CSV table of C-alpha atoms in Angstrom, one decimal:
chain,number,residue,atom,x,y,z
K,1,UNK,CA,14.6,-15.9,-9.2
K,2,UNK,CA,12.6,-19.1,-10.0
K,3,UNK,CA,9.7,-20.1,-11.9
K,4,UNK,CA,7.8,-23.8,-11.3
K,5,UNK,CA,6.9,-25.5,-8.3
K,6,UNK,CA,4.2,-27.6,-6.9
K,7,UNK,CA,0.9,-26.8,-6.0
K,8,UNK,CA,-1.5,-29.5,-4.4
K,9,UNK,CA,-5.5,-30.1,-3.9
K,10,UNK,CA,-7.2,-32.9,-2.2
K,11,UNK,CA,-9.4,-35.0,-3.8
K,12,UNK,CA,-13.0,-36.0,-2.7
K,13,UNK,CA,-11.2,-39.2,-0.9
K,14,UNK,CA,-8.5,-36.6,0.9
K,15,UNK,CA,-5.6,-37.9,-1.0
K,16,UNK,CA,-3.6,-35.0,-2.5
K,17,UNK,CA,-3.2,-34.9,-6.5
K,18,UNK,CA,0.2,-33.1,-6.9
K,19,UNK,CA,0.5,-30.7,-9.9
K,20,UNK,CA,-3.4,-30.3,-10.5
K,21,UNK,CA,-3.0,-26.4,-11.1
K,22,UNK,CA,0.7,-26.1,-11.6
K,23,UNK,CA,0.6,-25.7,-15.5
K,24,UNK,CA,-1.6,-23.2,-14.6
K,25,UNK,CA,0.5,-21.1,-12.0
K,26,UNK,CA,3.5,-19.1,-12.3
K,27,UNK,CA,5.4,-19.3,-9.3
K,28,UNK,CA,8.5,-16.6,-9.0
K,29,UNK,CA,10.8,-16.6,-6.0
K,30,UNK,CA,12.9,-13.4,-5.1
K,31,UNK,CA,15.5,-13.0,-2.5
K,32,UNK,CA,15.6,-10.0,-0.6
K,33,UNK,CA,17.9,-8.8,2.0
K,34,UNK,CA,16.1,-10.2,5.2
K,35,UNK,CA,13.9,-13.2,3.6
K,36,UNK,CA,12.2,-14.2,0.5
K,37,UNK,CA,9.1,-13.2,-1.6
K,38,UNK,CA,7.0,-15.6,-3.2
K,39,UNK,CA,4.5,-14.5,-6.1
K,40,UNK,CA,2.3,-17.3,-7.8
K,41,UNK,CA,0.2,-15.9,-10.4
K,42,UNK,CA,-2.2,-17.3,-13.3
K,43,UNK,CA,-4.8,-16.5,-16.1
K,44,UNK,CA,-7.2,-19.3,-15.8
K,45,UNK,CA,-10.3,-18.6,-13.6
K,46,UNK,CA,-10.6,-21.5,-11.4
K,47,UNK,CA,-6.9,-21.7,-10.7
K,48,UNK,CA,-7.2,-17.9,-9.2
K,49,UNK,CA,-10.5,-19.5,-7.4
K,50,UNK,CA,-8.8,-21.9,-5.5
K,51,UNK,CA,-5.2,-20.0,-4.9
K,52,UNK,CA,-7.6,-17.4,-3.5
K,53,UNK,CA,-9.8,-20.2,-1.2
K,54,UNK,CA,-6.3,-21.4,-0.1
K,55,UNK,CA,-4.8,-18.0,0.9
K,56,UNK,CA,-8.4,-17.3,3.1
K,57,UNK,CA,-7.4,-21.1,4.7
K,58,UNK,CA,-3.7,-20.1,5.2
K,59,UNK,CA,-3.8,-16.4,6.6
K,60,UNK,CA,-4.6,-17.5,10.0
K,61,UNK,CA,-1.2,-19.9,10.2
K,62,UNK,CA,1.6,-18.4,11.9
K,63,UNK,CA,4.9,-20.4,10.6
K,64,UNK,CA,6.5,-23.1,12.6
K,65,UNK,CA,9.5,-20.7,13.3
K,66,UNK,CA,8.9,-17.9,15.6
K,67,UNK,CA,12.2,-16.5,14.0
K,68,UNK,CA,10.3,-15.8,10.6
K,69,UNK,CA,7.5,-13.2,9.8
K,70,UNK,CA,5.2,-13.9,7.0
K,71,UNK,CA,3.1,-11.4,5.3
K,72,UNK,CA,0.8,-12.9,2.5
K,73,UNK,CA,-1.1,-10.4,0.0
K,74,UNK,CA,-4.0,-10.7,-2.1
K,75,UNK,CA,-3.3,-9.8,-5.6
K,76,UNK,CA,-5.4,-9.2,-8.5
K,77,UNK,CA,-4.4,-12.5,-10.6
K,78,UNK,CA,-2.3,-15.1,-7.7
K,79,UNK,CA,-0.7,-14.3,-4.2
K,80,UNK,CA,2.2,-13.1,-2.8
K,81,UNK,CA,4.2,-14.4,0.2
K,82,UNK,CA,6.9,-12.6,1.9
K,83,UNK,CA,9.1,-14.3,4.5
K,84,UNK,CA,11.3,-12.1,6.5
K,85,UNK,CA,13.4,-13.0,9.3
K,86,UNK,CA,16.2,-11.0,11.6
K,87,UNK,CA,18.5,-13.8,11.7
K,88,UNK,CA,21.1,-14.2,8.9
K,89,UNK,CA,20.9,-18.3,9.5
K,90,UNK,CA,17.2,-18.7,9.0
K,91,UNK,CA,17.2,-16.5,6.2
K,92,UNK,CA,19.3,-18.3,4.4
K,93,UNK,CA,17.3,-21.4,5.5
K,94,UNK,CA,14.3,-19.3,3.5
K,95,UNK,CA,15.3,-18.6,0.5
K,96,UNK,CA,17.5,-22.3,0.3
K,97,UNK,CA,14.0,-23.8,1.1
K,98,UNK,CA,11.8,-21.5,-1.6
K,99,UNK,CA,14.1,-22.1,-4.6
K,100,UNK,CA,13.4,-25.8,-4.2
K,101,UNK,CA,9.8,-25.0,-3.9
K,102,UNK,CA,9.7,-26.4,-0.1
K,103,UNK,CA,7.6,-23.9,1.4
C-alpha cells in the first residue's frame, strides 16, 4: 500500500502545474490478485470538485492496453480505480507502475 502521488491541472495558458491539489489528496494503492486498486480521497471541497470533473473526462478512455480492464467508481469523498488484467506479466507491469504513481 502507498500513500502520495501526483496530481496535475492546467492552467489558463495549458501548461500543467504539478502538485496543485496533491496536499490535498490521499492517494492509496492496493495490490490485488489480478491488478491494482487505486483510491484518492480528500476533505477540501474544490479538490473533490475537480477529482470529480476529471473522473466525468476520464470514464470514456479505454487504456492503451487491451490486456487491462479498468473500472473507475465514484465515491463519496475521491475516486477509485481498479486495474485488472488476466495476464500475470501485465499485472505485474500494474501494480510496478501504481506504486511509482505512473498511472
Amino acid at each position: 500500500m502507498s500513500s502520495g502521488g501526483n496530481f496535475a491541472q492546467r492552467n489558463n495558458s495549458g501548461a500543467v502545474n504539478q502538485g496543485l491539489y496533491a496536499s490535498k489528496i490521499t492517494r492509496t494503492v492496493n495490490n490485488i490478485a489480478n491488478g491494482v486498486e487505486i483510491t484518492m480521497t480528500t476533505t477540501d471541497a474544490d479538490t473533490l470538485a475537480h477529482m470529480q470533473s476529471m473522473f466525468d473526462k476520464n470514464q470514456a478512455k479505454t487504456p492503451a492496453n487491451s490486456l487491462i480492464t479498468v473500472k473507475r467508481e465514484k465515491l463519496a469523498n475521491g475516486t477509485k480505480v481498479t486495474m485488472t488484467s488476466t495476464d500475470a506479466a501485465t499485472v505485474k507491469s500494474i501494480q510496478d507502475r501504481a506504486i511509482t504513481a505512473k498511472m
